[in-house]
Amino acid sequence: MEEFKLKFIANFITDDRWKYFTNGLGTTYIVSFFAIVLGVVIGVLIAVVRSTADTVERPPLVVKLLNMICKLYLTVIRGTPAMIQLLIMYYIIFGSVDVSKRLVAILTFGINSGAYVAEIIRSGIMSVDQGQFEAGRSLGLSYVQTMWYIIIPQAFKNVLPALGNEFITLLKETSICGYIALTDVTHGANTVRSQTYEPYMPLLGAALIYLISVSVLSALVTRMERRLRVNER
Amino acid sequence: MNADGQVLFEIRGLCKSFGNTLVLDHIDAEIRKGEVVVIIGPSGSGKSTFLRSLNLLEMPTGGQILFEGKDITDPKANLNVYRQKIGMVFQHFNLFANKTILDNMTLAPIKVLKKSKAQAEEEAMRLLKRVGLEEKAGAYPAQLSGGQKQRIAIVRSLCMHPDVMLFDEPTSALDPEMVGEVLAVMRDLAHEGMTMVIVTHEMGFAREVGSRVLFVDEGKIKEENTPAAFFDQPKNPRLVEFLSKVI
């Protein structure tokens, strides 16, 4: 017990090492949150383009063109590791400009997640009864209005469990931030380990932090699911 | 129920094919203001496709549809403008599942007609009262019976003040004891002079309320007449056979 206490002090108290964890946690949360938001925005846009191209009888040329761009995006993003994307974003795309590493991480993970969210939302849009769409159009609502007020809310509700899964994956995926020397929880814990030569406490501590964060996130998603299910009573 | 009003729909040589199957085969028809036109026919005859073509939920592959004198099949036509004036009631109700009854009814008036929320809600409540469902304003569609849903669907369309209402088998998905309540609402509408085009299997209703009955078979209008003549002296052999099966 005495030994545990000493190790705890060495890893978390001495030299304010706890700051590695708290600052890292801040970064992890900020990057995850904005990446999720960015991912959902990108995902919804792509899902709408893709499902429009698939369901409309004679899609306009713009839609066909956008659909091709979306498919290319999906192929590239889903076909390469997130870590390579992060490195490319940092060393190539923003290689010659001085830009916040957090911003680089948000963009990378947002763009990455957008590809997965797009396919999830698209499956949700496809699962909404075609009659809902026809009812909207027959009342004079435009295509976009029908999508926005009728189809997407229902699609979103249908795929919320899958989306929650994607958010959890994203939160954990941000643990590769250290590769561009951005201090998130993982990088912070690893730094402490290299200073104290003591792997157990910092790494298990980081793991615990992720576990708690993911539990909270999935509890939030469950609560949202329950709230959206009101109209099924 | 005067049949001498202005022409609302003028349909010329309307064709629709799905792949190689010709579903509508050069249909010519006219629908006048104040008429209640009932369309009957065997399943797969094209009667629903015909109805759905009238507000372009099905895009015709040939011919023209003039609505109030304007060609709505013109690719440059703004469909949203026409569809506001053409109400549609579906077999499966198609109430917006994510919205309350009141929101179902006010969404289009607010977003399309740019009415204020208060104004749209006041009118919606008035219409709900008319069909005896004002206490359901805050409910979601999933909490209603089929008959209630269909009555809501009808008044949801009325909120847009359409010039004509299309009914696509409005009672076919209902339990038998709920058919009456929906037909009662439709009967009221007809008596008020609403122009209606109804695809249905309710022959008694067609005879009672219709001002004209069309028999559609194999993508063509095979016979059309006043209800009395249509049901009492059918001429087309396919119609005679059809009537003998359903009545």
XYZ file of C-alpha atoms in Angstrom:
480
model
C 0.000 0.000 0.000
C 2.849 2.321 0.873
C 4.452 1.517 -2.475
C 1.250 2.284 -4.316
C 1.102 5.657 -2.623
C 4.677 6.491 -3.579
C 4.105 5.502 -7.169
C 0.901 7.474 -7.292
C 2.726 10.547 -6.032
C 5.567 10.044 -8.507
C 3.253 9.647 -11.470
C 0.545 12.161 -10.746
C 1.692 14.677 -8.129
C 5.429 15.325 -8.505
C 6.221 18.145 -10.935
C 2.474 18.641 -11.447
C 2.374 15.581 -13.685
C -1.396 15.421 -13.354
C -1.394 18.348 -15.736
C -0.321 16.016 -18.529
C -3.541 14.130 -17.961
C -5.885 17.064 -17.488
C -4.465 19.079 -20.390
C -4.431 15.914 -22.479
C -8.021 15.187 -21.570
C -8.980 18.727 -22.605
C -7.378 18.164 -25.986
C -8.995 14.753 -26.402
C -12.419 16.201 -25.627
C -12.050 19.311 -27.765
C -10.726 17.367 -30.746
C -13.402 14.659 -30.375
C -16.269 17.081 -29.937
C -15.503 19.276 -32.926
C -14.567 16.298 -35.061
C -17.936 14.702 -34.277
C -19.734 17.927 -35.221
C -17.718 18.291 -38.417
C -18.205 14.608 -39.214
C -21.970 14.816 -38.815
C -22.188 17.909 -41.024
C -20.065 16.309 -43.750
C -21.871 13.003 -43.307
C -25.371 14.455 -43.685
C -24.397 16.441 -46.785
C -22.811 13.429 -48.451
C -25.666 11.126 -47.449
C -28.200 13.503 -49.002
C -26.227 13.777 -52.239
C -25.728 10.021 -52.437
C -29.326 9.072 -51.726
C -30.612 11.777 -54.065
C -28.472 10.395 -56.868
C -29.753 6.897 -56.102
C -33.472 7.589 -55.796
C -34.333 10.485 -58.097
C -35.402 9.249 -61.511
C -33.334 11.589 -63.633
C -30.849 13.308 -61.330
C -29.539 16.664 -62.576
C -25.945 16.837 -63.802
C -24.822 18.699 -60.668
C -26.039 15.843 -58.492
C -24.281 13.247 -60.638
C -21.053 15.240 -60.456
C -21.328 15.738 -56.691
C -22.122 12.052 -56.303
C -18.909 11.149 -58.102
C -16.902 13.446 -55.848
C -18.570 11.921 -52.786
C -17.795 8.386 -53.926
C -14.153 9.318 -54.472
C -14.021 10.873 -51.005
C -15.531 7.765 -49.426
C -13.113 5.484 -51.226
C -10.022 7.463 -50.296
C -10.969 8.144 -46.675
C -12.189 4.654 -45.893
C -9.324 3.090 -47.806
C -6.463 4.686 -45.876
C -5.559 4.571 -42.173
C -6.532 7.547 -40.045
C -2.949 7.825 -38.867
C -1.628 8.304 -42.402
C -4.367 10.895 -42.944
C -3.275 12.721 -39.807
C 0.370 12.733 -40.881
C -0.496 13.843 -44.402
C -2.677 16.624 -43.049
C 0.068 17.850 -40.716
C 3.216 17.359 -42.744
C 1.936 17.850 -46.281
C -1.284 19.847 -46.421
C -0.394 22.155 -43.547
C 3.328 21.424 -43.858
C 4.399 24.924 -44.703
C 1.922 26.877 -42.594
C 1.979 27.439 -38.877
C -1.355 26.119 -37.713
C -2.737 24.883 -34.417
C -2.202 21.159 -34.018
C -5.631 20.833 -32.479
C -7.134 22.303 -35.617
C -5.190 19.816 -37.739
C -6.489 16.978 -35.581
C -10.094 18.261 -35.666
C -10.013 18.531 -39.453
C -8.438 15.112 -39.883
C -10.770 13.251 -37.564
C -13.812 15.214 -38.733
C -13.124 14.467 -42.371
C -12.335 10.861 -41.523
C -15.461 10.347 -39.449
C -17.609 12.113 -42.053
C -17.068 9.231 -44.442
C -18.394 6.690 -41.968
C -21.212 8.926 -40.745
C -22.252 9.486 -44.372
C -22.850 5.800 -44.962
C -24.652 5.418 -41.640
C -26.995 8.347 -42.369
C -27.511 7.164 -45.927
C -28.724 3.814 -44.680
C -31.040 5.736 -42.346
C -32.447 7.829 -45.194
C -33.037 4.693 -47.245
C -34.878 3.101 -44.325
C -37.477 5.885 -44.114
C -40.717 4.936 -45.871
C -40.968 6.465 -49.344
C -44.519 7.543 -48.479
C -43.146 10.104 -46.022
C -41.298 11.712 -48.875
C -44.290 11.641 -51.206
C -46.511 13.178 -48.540
C -44.066 16.042 -48.108
C -43.788 16.716 -51.813
C -47.534 16.441 -52.360
C -48.048 19.246 -49.826
C -45.809 21.516 -51.866
C -42.674 21.209 -49.745
C -39.507 21.306 -51.829
C -37.082 18.386 -52.053
C -34.718 20.044 -49.603
C -37.493 21.012 -47.163
C -38.865 17.474 -47.196
C -35.402 16.073 -46.565
C -34.667 18.522 -43.779
C -37.952 18.509 -41.846
C -39.219 14.988 -42.494
C -36.660 12.495 -43.746
C -33.426 13.394 -41.966
C -34.936 13.582 -38.450
C -36.420 10.112 -38.913
C -33.256 8.779 -40.520
C -31.210 10.190 -37.670
C -33.381 8.497 -35.095
C -33.189 5.157 -36.892
C -29.402 5.159 -37.006
C -28.627 6.715 -33.652
C -27.223 3.469 -32.182
C -24.847 3.114 -35.139
C -23.897 6.776 -34.882
C -23.160 6.377 -31.177
C -20.814 3.572 -32.069
C -19.039 5.794 -34.571
C -18.647 8.561 -31.973
C -17.096 6.105 -29.530
C -14.674 4.883 -32.189
C -13.757 8.459 -33.001
C -13.090 9.364 -29.378
C -10.654 6.488 -29.041
C -9.114 7.080 -32.445
C -7.935 10.515 -31.318
C -5.337 8.619 -29.271
C -3.019 8.823 -32.285
C -2.722 12.609 -31.840
C 0.699 12.052 -30.317
C 2.115 11.323 -33.745
C 1.970 15.030 -34.524
C 3.205 15.815 -30.999
C -0.210 16.966 -29.847
C -0.657 16.151 -26.180
C -3.880 14.239 -25.702
C -4.512 11.775 -22.875
C -2.490 9.012 -24.519
C 0.455 11.221 -25.372
C 0.339 12.795 -21.902
C 0.337 9.406 -20.203
C 3.192 8.200 -22.349
C 5.204 11.297 -21.522
C 4.743 10.634 -17.819
C 5.791 7.007 -18.353
C 8.992 8.135 -20.042
C 9.761 10.442 -17.116
C 9.029 8.029 -14.285
C 10.069 4.794 -16.027
C 6.914 3.359 -14.544
C 4.433 2.065 -17.107
C 1.563 0.705 -15.016
C 0.063 3.743 -13.466
C 0.100 6.260 -16.326
C -1.066 3.786 -18.957
C -3.740 2.155 -16.829
C -4.764 5.647 -15.736
C -5.162 6.708 -19.360
C -7.127 3.548 -20.119
C -9.451 4.283 -17.200
C -9.975 7.841 -18.417
C -11.001 6.555 -21.865
C -13.267 3.955 -20.338
C -15.103 6.531 -18.246
C -15.347 8.969 -21.158
C -16.780 6.331 -23.464
C -19.269 5.244 -20.806
C -20.481 8.798 -20.386
C -20.714 9.274 -24.156
C -22.717 6.114 -24.670
C -24.991 7.022 -21.782
C -25.640 10.345 -23.513
C -26.470 8.572 -26.765
C -28.832 6.203 -24.959
C -30.585 9.132 -23.341
C -30.972 10.834 -26.686
C -32.354 7.629 -28.183
C -34.953 7.450 -25.460
C -35.929 11.072 -25.965
C -36.309 10.641 -29.714
C -38.427 7.549 -29.217
C -41.285 9.599 -27.701
C -43.201 9.550 -30.955
C -43.350 5.753 -31.011
C -45.420 5.333 -27.870
C -71.817 19.198 -57.541
C -72.005 21.015 -60.817
C -70.124 19.473 -63.683
C -70.118 22.567 -65.834
C -67.326 24.353 -64.033
C -64.027 25.313 -65.568
C -61.648 22.552 -66.605
C -59.128 21.877 -63.819
C -57.243 19.018 -65.381
C -56.910 18.409 -69.060
C -55.073 15.191 -69.782
C -53.883 14.564 -73.318
C -52.384 11.303 -74.501
C -50.913 10.513 -71.081
C -48.473 7.592 -71.149
C -46.386 6.030 -68.443
C -44.118 3.061 -68.794
C -41.938 1.323 -66.261
C -39.148 -0.208 -68.307
C -40.913 -2.053 -71.101
C -44.268 -2.236 -69.356
C -46.765 0.319 -70.566
C -48.917 1.159 -67.536
C -50.818 4.118 -68.940
C -51.666 3.945 -72.614
C -52.561 7.313 -74.158
C -55.152 8.447 -71.659
C -57.310 11.457 -72.507
C -59.515 12.908 -69.797
C -60.906 16.090 -68.355
C -61.697 16.941 -64.783
C -63.860 19.956 -64.088
C -64.205 22.126 -61.044
C -66.720 20.735 -58.571
C -66.711 17.222 -59.985
C -66.244 14.096 -57.937
C -64.579 11.673 -60.299
C -64.312 8.112 -59.081
C -61.842 5.752 -60.711
C -62.331 2.028 -60.384
C -60.595 -0.905 -61.983
C -58.800 -4.165 -61.247
C -55.473 -4.058 -59.442
C -52.571 -3.416 -61.763
C -54.850 -1.609 -64.194
C -52.945 1.659 -63.832
C -55.583 3.581 -61.884
C -53.248 4.528 -59.034
C -50.502 5.425 -61.482
C -52.965 7.653 -63.293
C -53.922 9.404 -60.069
C -50.298 9.790 -58.997
C -49.469 11.292 -62.377
C -51.879 14.139 -61.714
C -49.504 15.665 -59.168
C -46.452 14.178 -60.839
C -45.517 11.744 -58.106
C -45.181 9.599 -61.207
C -43.458 11.367 -64.064
C -45.360 10.709 -67.306
C -43.278 9.279 -70.111
C -45.547 10.797 -72.746
C -48.440 13.176 -73.244
C -49.445 16.293 -71.403
C -51.286 17.276 -68.256
C -52.697 20.766 -68.141
C -53.660 22.005 -64.686
C -55.695 25.192 -64.693
C -54.519 25.758 -68.231
C -50.799 25.334 -67.556
C -48.726 22.394 -68.734
C -47.316 20.836 -65.560
C -45.384 18.200 -67.500
C -43.184 20.962 -68.903
C -39.715 20.309 -67.420
C -39.473 24.011 -66.584
C -42.711 24.032 -64.584
C -42.327 24.669 -60.862
C -43.939 21.571 -59.393
C -43.996 22.874 -55.831
C -46.392 25.610 -56.882
C -48.816 23.160 -58.501
C -48.612 20.590 -55.765
C -49.727 23.157 -53.185
C -53.010 23.350 -55.045
C -53.419 19.604 -55.443
C -54.127 17.803 -52.183
C -53.275 14.139 -51.943
C -54.478 11.443 -49.560
C -52.623 8.148 -49.573
C -53.651 4.591 -48.875
C -51.132 4.370 -46.045
C -51.894 7.845 -44.648
C -48.232 8.922 -44.675
C -48.513 11.204 -41.690
C -45.082 12.508 -40.735
C -44.031 10.063 -38.032
C -41.640 12.497 -36.361
C -44.193 15.247 -35.911
C -47.258 15.750 -33.740
C -50.638 15.930 -35.407
C -50.666 19.707 -35.116
C -47.157 19.980 -36.585
C -48.150 17.615 -39.381
C -50.874 20.039 -40.318
C -48.980 23.304 -39.913
C -45.627 22.375 -41.456
C -46.530 23.068 -45.077
C -48.694 26.158 -44.406
C -45.807 27.682 -42.432
C -42.943 26.657 -44.711
C -44.661 26.900 -48.075
C -47.465 29.431 -47.674
C -45.376 31.438 -45.170
C -48.231 31.668 -42.692
C -47.493 32.647 -39.116
C -47.392 29.790 -36.628
C -50.392 31.164 -34.734
C -52.438 31.555 -37.883
C -51.574 28.067 -39.144
C -52.336 26.487 -35.776
C -55.634 28.276 -35.450
C -56.750 26.979 -38.814
C -55.463 23.483 -38.068
C -57.399 23.386 -34.812
C -60.533 24.505 -36.587
C -60.161 21.666 -39.092
C -59.350 19.160 -36.351
C -62.528 20.145 -34.566
C -64.435 19.588 -37.760
C -63.351 15.945 -37.885
C -63.741 15.593 -34.126
C -60.061 15.059 -33.355
C -59.056 18.287 -31.648
C -57.947 16.409 -28.527
C -55.316 14.609 -30.644
C -53.465 17.791 -31.613
C -50.475 16.945 -29.427
C -50.398 13.220 -30.192
C -48.025 11.470 -32.571
C -49.316 9.502 -35.557
C -48.282 6.177 -34.010
C -50.789 6.775 -31.213
C -53.794 7.002 -33.549
C -56.010 4.404 -35.177
C -56.025 4.010 -38.952
C -59.317 5.827 -39.342
C -58.097 8.710 -37.231
C -54.865 8.894 -39.198
C -56.706 9.063 -42.479
C -59.053 11.792 -41.243
C -55.984 13.759 -40.136
C -54.359 13.164 -43.516
C -57.414 14.632 -45.217
C -57.507 17.769 -43.094
C -53.719 18.111 -43.376
C -54.241 18.483 -47.108
C -57.088 20.914 -46.548
C -54.762 23.201 -44.602
C -53.167 24.074 -47.941
C -56.529 25.116 -49.448
C -56.137 22.914 -52.510
C -58.227 23.398 -55.632
C -58.598 19.645 -56.001
C -58.075 16.604 -53.794
C -56.713 13.281 -54.978
C -57.532 10.151 -52.983
C -55.484 7.008 -53.614
C -57.501 4.123 -52.153
C -58.100 6.071 -48.932
C -59.969 3.258 -47.167
C -58.139 0.172 -48.443
C -55.742 -0.065 -45.501
C -58.439 0.424 -42.872
C -60.234 -2.008 -40.620
C -63.816 -2.354 -41.875
C -65.365 -0.491 -38.961
C -63.158 2.535 -39.645
C -64.064 2.896 -43.292
C -67.281 4.733 -42.487
C -65.718 7.570 -40.535
C -63.314 8.348 -43.385
C -65.989 8.149 -46.049
C -68.134 10.505 -43.963
C -65.430 13.164 -44.073
C -65.040 12.686 -47.823
C -68.802 12.898 -48.311
C -68.868 16.231 -46.434
C -66.087 17.529 -48.647
C -67.962 16.538 -51.772
C -71.114 18.268 -50.563
C -69.111 21.431 -49.995
C -68.189 21.397 -53.654
C -64.569 20.242 -53.398
C -63.252 18.840 -56.644
C -62.199 15.276 -55.954
C -60.565 12.447 -57.857
C -60.907 9.190 -55.981
C -59.433 5.784 -56.667
C -61.437 3.349 -54.585
C -63.060 -0.045 -54.285
C -66.027 1.372 -52.362
C -68.689 0.931 -55.037
C -71.534 2.143 -52.847
C -69.650 5.340 -52.123
C -68.848 5.797 -55.819
C -72.497 5.489 -56.729
C -73.664 7.797 -53.969
C -71.121 10.597 -54.125
C -69.539 10.401 -57.575
C -70.543 12.737 -60.328
C -68.724 10.577 -62.861
C -67.165 7.122 -62.711
C -64.235 5.944 -64.833
C -63.312 2.335 -65.417
C -59.602 1.926 -65.997
C -58.239 -1.324 -67.342
C -54.991 -2.180 -69.118
C -53.875 1.429 -68.884
C -56.895 2.820 -70.709
C -60.170 4.413 -69.708
C -62.496 1.703 -70.950
C -65.740 3.276 -69.848
C -66.956 6.465 -68.227
C -70.439 7.502 -67.239
C -72.673 8.886 -64.533
C -72.797 6.537 -61.539
C -76.329 5.333 -62.224
C -75.679 4.447 -65.849
C -72.209 3.149 -65.054
C -73.387 0.620 -62.488
C -76.822 -0.204 -63.902
C -76.028 -0.451 -67.605
C -72.341 -1.209 -67.994
C -71.390 -1.718 -71.630
C -67.754 -2.757 -71.733
C -67.513 -6.550 -71.251
C -64.484 -6.176 -68.945
C -66.475 -3.777 -66.783
C -69.463 -6.132 -66.684
C -67.168 -8.924 -65.572
C -65.417 -6.670 -63.018
C -68.667 -5.450 -61.516
C -70.036 -8.962 -61.276
C -67.026 -9.878 -59.146
C -67.009 -6.931 -56.776
C -70.671 -6.217 -56.144
